CSV table of C-alpha atoms in Angstrom, one decimal:
chain,number,residue,atom,x,y,z
A,1,MET,CA,-9.1,46.4,17.8
A,2,ALA,CA,-8.8,45.5,21.5
A,3,SER,CA,-11.7,43.0,20.6
A,4,CYS,CA,-10.0,41.6,17.7
A,5,MET,CA,-7.0,40.7,20.0
A,6,VAL,CA,-8.8,39.4,22.3
A,7,SER,CA,-10.4,37.0,20.0
A,8,ILE,CA,-7.2,36.1,18.5
A,9,LEU,CA,-5.6,35.2,21.9
A,10,PHE,CA,-8.6,33.3,22.9
A,11,LEU,CA,-8.5,31.2,19.7
A,12,PHE,CA,-4.8,30.6,19.9
A,13,PRO,CA,-5.0,27.7,22.2
A,14,LEU,CA,-7.3,26.0,20.0
A,15,ILE,CA,-5.3,26.5,16.8
A,16,ALA,CA,-2.6,25.1,18.6
A,17,ALA,CA,-3.9,22.2,19.6
A,18,MET,CA,-5.3,21.4,16.1
A,19,SER,CA,-1.9,21.9,14.6
A,20,ALA,CA,-0.1,19.7,16.8
A,21,GLU,CA,-2.7,16.9,16.2
A,22,GLU,CA,-0.6,13.9,15.2
A,23,PRO,CA,-1.8,12.1,12.0
A,24,PRO,CA,-2.1,8.2,11.9
A,25,GLY,CA,0.5,6.5,9.5
A,26,CYS,CA,-1.8,3.6,9.9
A,27,LYS,CA,-5.7,3.1,10.2
A,28,ILE,CA,-7.9,-0.2,10.3
A,29,ARG,CA,-11.5,-0.1,9.7
A,30,ILE,CA,-13.4,-3.1,10.6
A,31,THR,CA,-16.7,-3.4,8.8
A,32,ASN,CA,-20.3,-5.2,9.1
A,33,ARG,CA,-19.1,-7.8,7.2
A,34,GLY,CA,-15.9,-8.6,9.3
A,35,LEU,CA,-18.1,-8.4,12.2
A,36,GLU,CA,-20.8,-10.8,10.9
A,37,MET,CA,-17.8,-13.3,10.6
A,38,LEU,CA,-16.7,-12.8,14.1
A,39,LYS,CA,-20.1,-13.3,15.2
A,40,TYR,CA,-20.0,-17.0,14.8
A,41,GLU,CA,-16.9,-17.4,16.9
A,42,THR,CA,-18.2,-15.0,19.6
A,43,GLN,CA,-21.7,-16.7,20.0
A,44,LYS,CA,-19.7,-20.4,20.5
A,45,PHE,CA,-17.4,-18.4,22.8
A,46,VAL,CA,-20.4,-17.0,24.7
A,47,VAL,CA,-22.3,-20.7,24.8
A,48,GLU,CA,-18.9,-22.0,26.1
A,49,GLU,CA,-18.9,-19.3,28.9
A,50,LEU,CA,-22.4,-19.8,29.9
A,51,SER,CA,-22.0,-23.6,30.0
A,52,ASN,CA,-19.5,-23.1,33.0
A,53,ILE,CA,-22.2,-21.2,35.0
A,54,THR,CA,-22.3,-22.6,38.9
A,55,MET,CA,-25.1,-22.1,40.8
A,56,PRO,CA,-25.1,-22.0,44.8
A,57,GLU,CA,-27.0,-25.2,46.6
A,58,MET,CA,-30.7,-24.2,47.5
A,59,LYS,CA,-31.8,-25.5,51.1
A,60,GLY,CA,-35.0,-24.8,52.3
A,61,LYS,CA,-38.4,-26.2,53.7
A,62,GLU,CA,-42.0,-25.8,52.7
A,63,GLY,CA,-44.6,-27.0,54.8
A,64,HIS,CA,-43.7,-30.6,55.4
A,65,PHE,CA,-40.9,-30.6,52.7
A,66,GLN,CA,-37.5,-30.3,53.7
A,67,TYR,CA,-35.3,-30.0,50.1
A,68,THR,CA,-31.7,-29.6,49.1
A,69,ILE,CA,-31.0,-28.8,45.5
A,70,LYS,CA,-27.1,-29.3,44.4
A,71,GLU,CA,-24.8,-30.0,41.5
A,72,VAL,CA,-26.6,-27.8,38.9
A,73,LYS,CA,-25.0,-28.6,35.3
A,74,ILE,CA,-25.9,-26.5,32.1
A,75,ASN,CA,-26.4,-29.4,29.4
A,76,GLU,CA,-27.4,-27.3,26.7
A,77,LEU,CA,-27.8,-23.5,25.4
A,78,ASN,CA,-30.0,-23.2,22.3
A,79,LEU,CA,-29.2,-19.5,21.0
A,80,THR,CA,-32.2,-19.1,19.0
A,81,TYR,CA,-31.2,-15.7,18.1
A,82,ALA,CA,-28.0,-14.0,18.5
A,83,ASP,CA,-26.2,-10.9,17.0
A,84,LEU,CA,-23.2,-9.2,17.0
A,85,ALA,CA,-23.5,-5.4,16.0
A,86,PHE,CA,-21.4,-2.1,16.2
A,87,GLN,CA,-23.0,0.3,19.2
A,88,PRO,CA,-22.6,3.6,17.6
A,89,GLY,CA,-20.2,5.9,19.9
A,90,LEU,CA,-19.5,2.9,22.2
A,91,GLY,CA,-18.4,-0.2,20.9
A,92,LEU,CA,-20.0,-3.9,20.2
A,93,LEU,CA,-23.2,-4.9,21.0
A,94,PHE,CA,-23.9,-8.9,21.7
A,95,LYS,CA,-27.5,-9.5,21.9
A,96,VAL,CA,-29.4,-12.9,22.4
A,97,GLN,CA,-33.3,-12.9,22.3
A,98,ASN,CA,-35.9,-16.0,22.9
A,99,SER,CA,-33.3,-18.3,23.8
A,100,SER,CA,-33.3,-21.4,26.1
A,101,ILE,CA,-31.0,-23.1,28.9
A,102,ALA,CA,-31.8,-26.7,29.7
A,103,LEU,CA,-30.0,-27.8,33.0
A,104,SER,CA,-30.3,-30.8,35.4
A,105,PHE,CA,-29.6,-31.0,39.1
A,106,GLN,CA,-29.8,-33.2,41.8
A,107,ARG,CA,-32.5,-33.3,44.3
A,108,HIS,CA,-32.7,-34.2,47.7
A,109,ILE,CA,-36.2,-34.2,49.7
A,110,LEU,CA,-37.7,-35.4,52.7
A,111,TYR,CA,-41.5,-35.6,53.1
A,112,TRP,CA,-42.6,-36.7,56.1
A,113,LEU,CA,-40.9,-40.3,56.5
A,114,PHE,CA,-40.0,-40.4,53.0
A,115,TYR,CA,-36.6,-39.6,51.8
A,116,ASP,CA,-36.2,-39.1,47.7
A,117,THR,CA,-33.3,-38.5,45.9
A,118,GLY,CA,-32.8,-38.1,41.9
A,119,ALA,CA,-32.4,-35.8,39.0
A,120,ILE,CA,-34.2,-33.2,38.0
A,121,ASN,CA,-34.4,-31.5,34.5
A,122,ALA,CA,-35.3,-28.2,33.8
A,123,SER,CA,-35.4,-25.5,31.3
A,124,ALA,CA,-35.1,-21.7,31.2
A,125,GLU,CA,-37.0,-20.3,28.5
A,126,GLY,CA,-37.3,-16.8,27.2
A,127,VAL,CA,-33.5,-16.0,27.7
A,128,ASN,CA,-32.6,-12.4,26.9
A,129,ILE,CA,-29.1,-10.9,27.4
A,130,HIS,CA,-28.2,-7.7,26.3
A,131,THR,CA,-24.6,-6.8,26.7
A,132,VAL,CA,-22.6,-3.6,25.3
A,133,LEU,CA,-18.8,-3.9,25.3
A,134,HIS,CA,-17.4,-0.3,25.6
A,135,THR,CA,-13.9,-0.1,23.3
A,136,THR,CA,-11.5,2.6,24.1
A,137,ARG,CA,-7.8,3.3,24.0
A,138,ASP,CA,-5.7,2.4,27.4
A,139,GLU,CA,-2.8,4.3,28.7
A,140,LEU,CA,-0.5,2.2,26.8
A,141,GLY,CA,-2.3,2.8,23.6
A,142,ARG,CA,-3.9,-0.5,23.5
A,143,LEU,CA,-7.4,-1.2,22.4
A,144,LYS,CA,-9.3,-2.2,25.3
A,145,ILE,CA,-12.7,-3.2,26.8
A,146,SER,CA,-13.1,-0.6,29.5
A,147,ASN,CA,-16.7,-1.3,30.7
A,148,ILE,CA,-19.4,-3.4,30.2
A,149,SER,CA,-23.2,-2.9,30.3
A,150,CYS,CA,-25.3,-6.2,30.7
A,151,ASP,CA,-28.9,-6.7,31.2
A,152,ALA,CA,-30.4,-10.5,31.4
A,153,SER,CA,-33.7,-11.7,32.2
A,154,ILE,CA,-35.6,-15.2,32.0
A,155,ALA,CA,-39.3,-15.2,30.9
A,156,LYS,CA,-39.9,-18.6,32.5
A,157,MET,CA,-38.7,-21.7,34.1
A,158,LYS,CA,-39.9,-25.4,34.2
A,159,ILE,CA,-39.0,-28.2,35.9
A,160,LYS,CA,-39.9,-31.7,35.6
A,161,PHE,CA,-39.5,-34.0,38.7
A,162,THR,CA,-39.3,-37.7,38.0
A,163,GLY,CA,-39.1,-40.8,40.2
A,164,THR,CA,-41.8,-42.1,42.8
A,165,LEU,CA,-43.3,-38.8,44.1
A,166,GLY,CA,-42.7,-37.0,41.1
A,167,ARG,CA,-46.4,-36.1,41.0
A,168,VAL,CA,-46.4,-35.3,44.7
A,169,TYR,CA,-43.6,-32.7,44.4
A,170,ASP,CA,-45.2,-31.0,41.1
A,171,PHE,CA,-46.7,-28.3,43.6
A,172,LEU,CA,-43.1,-27.3,44.4
A,173,ALA,CA,-42.3,-26.6,41.1
A,174,THR,CA,-43.6,-23.0,41.3
A,175,PHE,CA,-41.5,-22.3,44.5
A,176,LEU,CA,-38.3,-23.8,43.1
A,177,THR,CA,-38.4,-22.3,39.7
A,178,THR,CA,-38.8,-19.0,41.2
A,179,GLY,CA,-35.8,-19.5,43.2
A,180,MET,CA,-33.7,-21.0,40.2
A,181,ARG,CA,-34.6,-18.3,38.1
A,182,PHE,CA,-33.6,-15.7,40.3
A,183,LEU,CA,-30.1,-17.3,40.7
A,184,LEU,CA,-29.5,-18.2,37.2
A,185,ASN,CA,-30.4,-14.7,36.0
A,186,GLN,CA,-28.0,-13.5,38.5
A,187,GLN,CA,-25.2,-15.4,37.3
A,188,ILE,CA,-25.4,-14.5,33.4
A,189,CYS,CA,-23.8,-10.9,33.8
A,190,PRO,CA,-21.3,-11.7,35.8
A,191,VAL,CA,-20.2,-14.4,33.5
A,192,MET,CA,-20.4,-12.1,30.5
A,193,ASN,CA,-18.5,-9.3,32.4
A,194,HIS,CA,-15.4,-11.9,33.1
A,195,ALA,CA,-15.4,-12.6,29.4
A,196,GLY,CA,-15.2,-9.3,28.7
A,197,LEU,CA,-13.3,-7.4,30.9
A,198,VAL,CA,-10.9,-10.5,31.5
A,199,LEU,CA,-10.7,-12.9,28.6
A,200,ILE,CA,-11.3,-10.5,25.7
A,201,ASN,CA,-8.7,-8.0,26.9
A,202,THR,CA,-6.5,-11.0,27.1
A,203,LEU,CA,-7.2,-11.6,23.5
A,204,LEU,CA,-6.2,-7.8,22.7
A,205,GLU,CA,-3.0,-8.0,24.3
A,206,THR,CA,-1.7,-10.1,21.5
A,207,ILE,CA,-2.3,-7.1,19.2
A,208,PRO,CA,1.3,-5.6,18.8
A,209,VAL,CA,1.7,-2.0,20.4
A,210,ARG,CA,5.3,-1.4,20.5
A,211,THR,CA,7.4,-4.1,19.4
A,212,GLU,CA,10.7,-4.9,17.8
A,213,VAL,CA,10.7,-5.9,14.1
A,214,ASP,CA,14.4,-7.2,13.9
A,215,ASN,CA,17.5,-6.4,15.2
A,216,TYR,CA,17.7,-2.9,14.2
A,217,VAL,CA,14.1,-1.2,14.2
A,218,GLY,CA,11.1,-1.8,16.0
A,219,ILE,CA,7.1,-0.4,15.0
A,220,ASP,CA,4.9,1.7,17.2
A,221,TYR,CA,1.4,0.6,16.6
A,222,SER,CA,-0.2,2.8,19.5
A,223,LEU,CA,-3.7,3.9,18.9
A,224,LEU,CA,-4.1,7.9,18.8
A,225,SER,CA,-7.7,8.2,20.1
A,226,ASP,CA,-10.4,5.8,21.3
A,227,PRO,CA,-11.9,3.7,18.1
A,228,VAL,CA,-14.9,5.6,16.0
A,229,VAL,CA,-17.8,3.6,16.1
A,230,THR,CA,-20.7,3.9,13.6
A,231,SER,CA,-23.3,1.5,12.7
A,232,ARG,CA,-21.4,0.6,9.9
A,233,SER,CA,-18.0,0.0,11.1
A,234,LEU,CA,-15.2,0.5,14.0
A,235,ASP,CA,-12.3,2.7,13.1
A,236,MET,CA,-8.8,3.0,14.5
A,237,ASP,CA,-6.2,5.6,14.1
A,238,PHE,CA,-2.7,3.8,15.0
A,239,ARG,CA,0.7,6.0,15.3
A,240,GLY,CA,2.3,3.7,12.6
A,241,MET,CA,5.8,4.7,13.0
A,242,PHE,CA,8.9,2.7,12.8
A,243,PHE,CA,12.0,3.5,15.5
A,244,GLU,CA,15.5,2.9,15.3
A,245,LEU,CA,16.0,0.3,18.4
A,246,GLY,CA,19.2,2.1,19.2
A,247,ASN,CA,18.0,5.3,19.7
A,248,GLU,CA,14.2,5.1,20.1
A,249,SER,CA,14.0,8.7,20.5
A,250,ASN,CA,15.3,9.8,17.2
A,251,THR,CA,12.4,9.5,14.8
A,252,LEU,CA,10.9,10.9,11.7
A,253,MET,CA,8.4,13.9,12.2
A,254,ASN,CA,4.9,12.9,10.8
A,255,SER,CA,3.8,15.6,7.9
A,256,ALA,CA,1.6,12.9,5.8
A,257,ILE,CA,-1.7,13.5,5.0
A,258,ASN,CA,-4.3,11.4,6.8
A,259,PRO,CA,-5.7,8.5,5.0
A,260,ILE,CA,-9.4,8.5,4.5
A,261,VAL,CA,-10.9,5.2,4.3
A,262,ARG,CA,-14.7,5.5,2.4
A,263,GLU,CA,-15.2,1.8,1.4
A,264,TYR,CA,-17.1,-0.7,3.3
A,265,ASP,CA,-17.2,-3.7,0.9
A,266,ARG,CA,-14.6,-5.8,2.4
A,267,MET,CA,-14.2,-7.3,5.9
A,268,VAL,CA,-11.5,-5.0,6.6
A,269,TYR,CA,-9.2,-2.1,5.6
A,270,LEU,CA,-5.5,-1.3,6.1
A,271,ALA,CA,-5.0,2.2,5.1
A,272,LEU,CA,-0.9,3.0,5.0
A,273,SER,CA,0.3,7.1,4.8
A,274,GLU,CA,3.7,7.6,3.0
A,275,TYR,CA,4.9,8.2,6.4
A,276,PHE,CA,4.4,4.6,7.6
A,277,PHE,CA,6.9,3.6,4.8
A,278,ASP,CA,9.2,6.5,5.0
A,279,SER,CA,9.6,6.4,8.7
A,280,GLY,CA,10.8,2.6,8.2
A,281,LEU,CA,13.3,3.4,5.8
A,282,TYR,CA,14.4,6.4,8.1
A,283,SER,CA,15.0,4.0,11.0
A,284,TYR,CA,17.2,1.4,8.6
A,285,TYR,CA,19.0,4.6,7.4
A,286,LYS,CA,19.8,5.6,11.0
A,287,ALA,CA,20.7,2.2,12.1
A,288,GLY,CA,23.1,2.1,9.0
A,289,VAL,CA,22.2,-1.0,7.2
A,290,PHE,CA,22.2,1.1,4.0
A,291,GLN,CA,25.6,1.3,3.7
A,292,MET,CA,28.3,-1.6,2.9
A,293,ASN,CA,31.4,-1.9,1.2
A,294,ILE,CA,31.2,-4.8,-1.6
A,295,ALA,CA,34.2,-6.6,-2.6
A,296,ASN,CA,36.1,-9.9,-3.2
A,297,GLU,CA,33.9,-13.0,-2.6
A,298,HIS,CA,30.8,-10.6,-1.6
A,299,MET,CA,30.8,-9.1,-5.3
A,300,PRO,CA,28.4,-10.4,-7.5
A,301,LYS,CA,29.4,-11.6,-10.8
A,302,ASP,CA,27.3,-9.2,-12.8
A,303,LEU,CA,28.3,-6.4,-10.7
A,304,GLU,CA,32.1,-7.2,-11.2
A,305,MET,CA,31.5,-7.2,-14.8
A,306,LEU,CA,29.8,-3.9,-14.9
A,307,LEU,CA,32.0,-2.1,-13.1
A,308,ARG,CA,35.5,-3.7,-15.2
A,309,THR,CA,33.8,-2.5,-18.2
A,310,THR,CA,32.5,0.7,-17.0
A,311,TYR,CA,35.9,1.7,-15.7
A,312,PHE,CA,38.4,-0.4,-18.1
A,313,GLY,CA,39.6,3.0,-19.6
A,314,ILE,CA,39.9,4.7,-16.6
A,315,ILE,CA,42.0,1.8,-14.9
A,316,MET,CA,44.2,1.8,-18.3
A,317,MET,CA,44.9,5.3,-17.9
A,318,ILE,CA,46.3,5.2,-14.4
A,319,ASN,CA,47.9,1.9,-14.6
A,320,PRO,CA,47.2,-1.0,-16.7
A,321,ALA,CA,48.8,-3.6,-14.2
A,322,LEU,CA,45.6,-2.8,-12.0
A,323,VAL,CA,43.2,-4.7,-14.3
A,324,GLU,CA,44.3,-8.1,-12.6
A,325,TYR,CA,43.6,-6.7,-9.2
A,326,PRO,CA,40.0,-7.0,-7.3
A,327,ILE,CA,37.7,-4.4,-7.7
A,328,SER,CA,35.2,-2.9,-4.9
A,329,LEU,CA,32.2,-0.9,-4.8
A,330,GLN,CA,31.4,1.3,-1.5
A,331,LEU,CA,27.8,2.4,-1.0
A,332,GLU,CA,26.4,5.1,1.4
A,333,LEU,CA,23.0,6.6,1.3
A,334,ASN,CA,23.7,10.2,2.4
A,335,SER,CA,20.0,10.4,3.0
A,336,ALA,CA,16.9,8.6,4.3
A,337,PRO,CA,15.0,6.7,1.1
A,338,LYS,CA,12.0,8.8,0.4
A,339,THR,CA,8.6,7.4,-0.8
A,340,THR,CA,6.0,8.4,-2.6
A,341,VAL,CA,2.6,7.3,-3.1
A,342,LYS,CA,0.4,8.0,-5.9
A,343,THR,CA,-2.8,6.5,-7.8
A,344,SER,CA,-0.2,4.9,-10.3
A,345,GLY,CA,1.4,3.2,-7.6
A,346,VAL,CA,4.4,3.5,-5.0
A,347,THR,CA,8.2,4.7,-5.8
A,348,VAL,CA,10.9,4.8,-3.5
A,349,ALA,CA,13.8,7.6,-4.3
A,350,ILE,CA,17.3,7.2,-3.0
A,351,THR,CA,20.3,9.0,-3.2
A,352,ALA,CA,23.8,7.3,-2.6
A,353,ILE,CA,27.3,8.2,-2.6
A,354,VAL,CA,29.0,5.4,-5.0
A,355,THR,CA,32.8,4.8,-4.5
A,356,VAL,CA,34.6,2.7,-7.1
A,357,MET,CA,38.5,1.4,-5.7
A,358,VAL,CA,40.7,-0.9,-7.2
A,359,LEU,CA,42.3,-3.1,-4.5
A,360,PRO,CA,46.1,-3.9,-4.9
A,361,PRO,CA,47.3,-6.6,-2.5
A,362,GLY,CA,49.2,-4.7,0.3
A,363,LYS,CA,48.8,-1.2,-1.2
A,364,ALA,CA,46.5,1.3,-0.6
A,365,PRO,CA,43.4,1.3,-2.5
A,366,VAL,CA,43.2,3.4,-6.0
A,367,GLN,CA,40.2,5.2,-6.2
A,368,LEU,CA,38.8,5.2,-9.8
A,369,SER,CA,35.3,7.2,-8.9
A,370,SER,CA,33.3,8.7,-6.3
A,371,MET,CA,30.0,10.3,-7.4
A,372,THR,CA,26.4,11.1,-6.2
A,373,MET,CA,23.8,9.2,-7.6
A,374,ASP,CA,20.1,9.5,-7.5
A,375,ALA,CA,17.4,7.0,-8.6
A,376,LYS,CA,13.6,6.3,-8.4
A,377,PHE,CA,12.3,2.5,-8.0
A,378,ASN,CA,8.8,1.2,-8.2
A,379,ALA,CA,7.7,-0.8,-5.1
A,380,LYS,CA,5.3,-3.7,-4.8
A,381,VAL,CA,3.4,-3.8,-1.4
A,382,SER,CA,2.1,-7.2,-0.5
A,383,MET,CA,0.4,-8.8,2.1
A,384,LYS,CA,0.4,-12.3,3.7
A,385,GLY,CA,-1.5,-13.4,6.6
A,386,LYS,CA,-0.9,-10.2,8.7
A,387,ARG,CA,2.5,-9.4,7.3
A,388,LEU,CA,3.2,-6.4,5.5
A,389,ALA,CA,6.0,-6.4,2.7
A,390,VAL,CA,7.6,-3.8,0.3
A,391,HIS,CA,10.0,-5.0,-2.4
A,392,LEU,CA,11.6,-2.7,-5.0
A,393,ILE,CA,11.6,-3.4,-8.5
A,394,PRO,CA,14.6,-2.7,-10.5
A,395,LEU,CA,14.2,-0.2,-13.7
A,396,GLN,CA,16.1,-0.9,-16.7
A,397,VAL,CA,17.7,2.4,-17.3
A,398,PRO,CA,21.4,1.7,-18.4
A,399,LEU,CA,22.8,4.9,-16.1
A,400,LYS,CA,21.3,3.4,-13.0
A,401,THR,CA,22.1,-0.4,-13.5
A,402,MET,CA,25.2,0.0,-10.9
A,403,LEU,CA,22.9,1.2,-8.3
A,404,GLN,CA,20.2,-1.3,-9.1
A,405,ILE,CA,22.6,-4.0,-8.8
A,406,SER,CA,23.9,-3.3,-5.5
A,407,ILE,CA,21.5,-0.9,-3.6
A,408,VAL,CA,18.3,-2.6,-4.1
A,409,PRO,CA,19.1,-5.8,-2.8
A,410,ILE,CA,20.4,-4.3,0.2
A,411,ILE,CA,17.0,-2.5,0.7
A,412,ASN,CA,14.9,-5.5,-0.3
A,413,ASN,CA,16.7,-7.5,2.2
A,414,TRP,CA,15.1,-5.6,5.2
A,415,THR,CA,11.9,-4.7,3.7
A,416,LYS,CA,10.7,-8.1,2.1
A,417,ARG,CA,10.8,-9.5,5.5
A,418,GLY,CA,7.9,-7.7,6.5
A,419,VAL,CA,6.4,-6.5,9.3
A,420,ALA,CA,3.3,-7.7,11.4
A,421,ILE,CA,0.2,-5.5,11.2
A,422,PRO,CA,-2.0,-4.6,14.6
A,423,LEU,CA,-4.5,-7.7,14.6
A,424,ALA,CA,-5.2,-10.1,17.0
A,425,ASP,CA,-3.0,-13.5,16.9
A,426,GLY,CA,-4.9,-16.4,15.1
A,427,MET,CA,-6.8,-13.5,12.5
A,428,ASP,CA,-5.2,-13.1,8.8
A,429,PHE,CA,-5.7,-11.2,5.9
A,430,ILE,CA,-7.0,-13.2,2.7
A,431,GLU,CA,-8.0,-12.2,-0.7
A,432,GLU,CA,-6.3,-8.5,-0.4
A,433,VAL,CA,-6.8,-6.0,-2.7
A,434,VAL,CA,-4.3,-2.6,-3.1
A,435,GLU,CA,-5.5,0.4,-3.9
A,436,TYR,CA,-3.3,3.6,-4.7
A,437,HIS,CA,-4.4,7.1,-3.5
A,438,ASN,CA,-2.2,10.5,-3.7
A,439,GLY,CA,-0.4,10.2,-0.5
A,440,TYR,CA,-1.5,6.6,0.6
A,441,LEU,CA,-2.8,3.1,0.0
A,442,ILE,CA,-5.6,0.9,1.2
A,443,ILE,CA,-5.5,-2.8,1.6
A,444,GLY,CA,-9.0,-4.1,1.4
A,445,ALA,CA,-9.4,-7.8,2.6
A,446,ASN,CA,-11.3,-10.4,4.1
A,447,LEU,CA,-10.5,-12.0,7.4
A,448,HIS,CA,-9.6,-15.6,8.3
A,449,PHE,CA,-9.6,-17.3,11.5
A,450,SER,CA,-6.7,-19.9,11.7
A,451,LYS,CA,-7.7,-20.3,15.3
A,452,GLY,CA,-10.9,-20.0,17.7
A,453,LEU,CA,-11.3,-17.2,20.2
A,454,ARG,CA,-11.2,-20.0,23.1
A,455,GLU,CA,-7.9,-21.5,21.5
A,456,MET,CA,-6.4,-17.5,21.1
A,457,ILE,CA,-7.3,-16.8,24.6
A,458,GLU,CA,-5.8,-19.9,26.1
A,459,ARG,CA,-2.4,-19.6,24.0
A,460,LYS,CA,-2.1,-16.2,25.2
A,461,ILE,CA,-2.8,-16.9,29.1
A,462,GLN,CA,-0.2,-20.2,28.7
A,463,ALA,CA,2.4,-17.8,27.3
A,464,ASP,CA,1.9,-15.5,30.3
A,465,ALA,CA,2.5,-18.0,32.7
A,466,GLU,CA,5.6,-19.5,30.7
A,467,ASN,CA,7.1,-16.0,30.6
A,468,ALA,CA,6.1,-15.5,34.2
A,469,ILE,CA,8.4,-18.6,35.4
């Protein structure tokens, strides 16, 4: 008995930790197909970065020769083989093999009494670069490149002299190529480190983490844990929680199931649990946007006709003179709308207190009816670019017509505007397909780059500079 109690006490912290684990409201999977599209942009970006390599001036003396090598320029990079792949458990692997770099520089050589200057063309061959970008979650919940492992090598270097003493200088080639190969090789990894730790992290800062959606609610897309990287995908679990801007601590508890993404055919998958939608509707409900008084010029003609037809008998019983006066409809949801996702689609259930009154001029309103109405509506989830929107679809049920005409436009007014999903600036969803599961939905899509990596990074740097002024 004592040993049993000891075992329970030992396991209790573990059980408590497991029960307290927060499920994600939003998950994103990037597959090998998505990485394949990113590879071209990455390759172009790396070429641009390596083209900016600067090398120090070389001076020295060899026998009767005194030389100075300066103004080194990278003229061309020929990436014979370049690949971008997932590195399981770490992040991303960018690999260059058997490639070449063409460069030129100016020579100043003194040989005895002869002084010679001119251009030198050189080529670095057998260039190999092996770079691993370690992806993690930072303290703010943002995706970040936390570290870079880089290894670079150059198999050989060739130098061709031109000018009057070109052949005389050939014996210097071995000496110079050794020094230049060493210097060039030393410059590659620092450039790759800067590209990842500074520039790529600058791009990742364009992914929304905790941001305003409109004047009433915000969205929290902070990562709950480090990304999970396999040979086929990079999976990220986001909080996916809306919150009321006026009271950010008053949020809905997440008791929804954890979405499961099994597919790999599309470039990217976005999974959203019922909690994602419920937290949004809850936040709007707490902000008070789902209540209003519809009267006078704000009363739609079809709704006014429905109300007058429905309550004509009651008006006549109370006072026939009230028929000529304006009629009003007060709506107030007494609880937040509830989303249900099933394989058949998405429905939203609402419960509203509906009060109908006649408004005699200069007199107190006359109440005709006050009742609680329940209704369910189908919802259409759509994606455009990287904005996710929800649109309620009224059902043709006579008893619910009053609620459909009144409350559906109110909810759609906010949900149809959409919310940005956690993707970097310049990346959009295209060719989306929505699949419904019990408790969550998955949007599979391909990716489209509206801007290159360089442009996205420069826009972010420029925006930060403008905001700092």
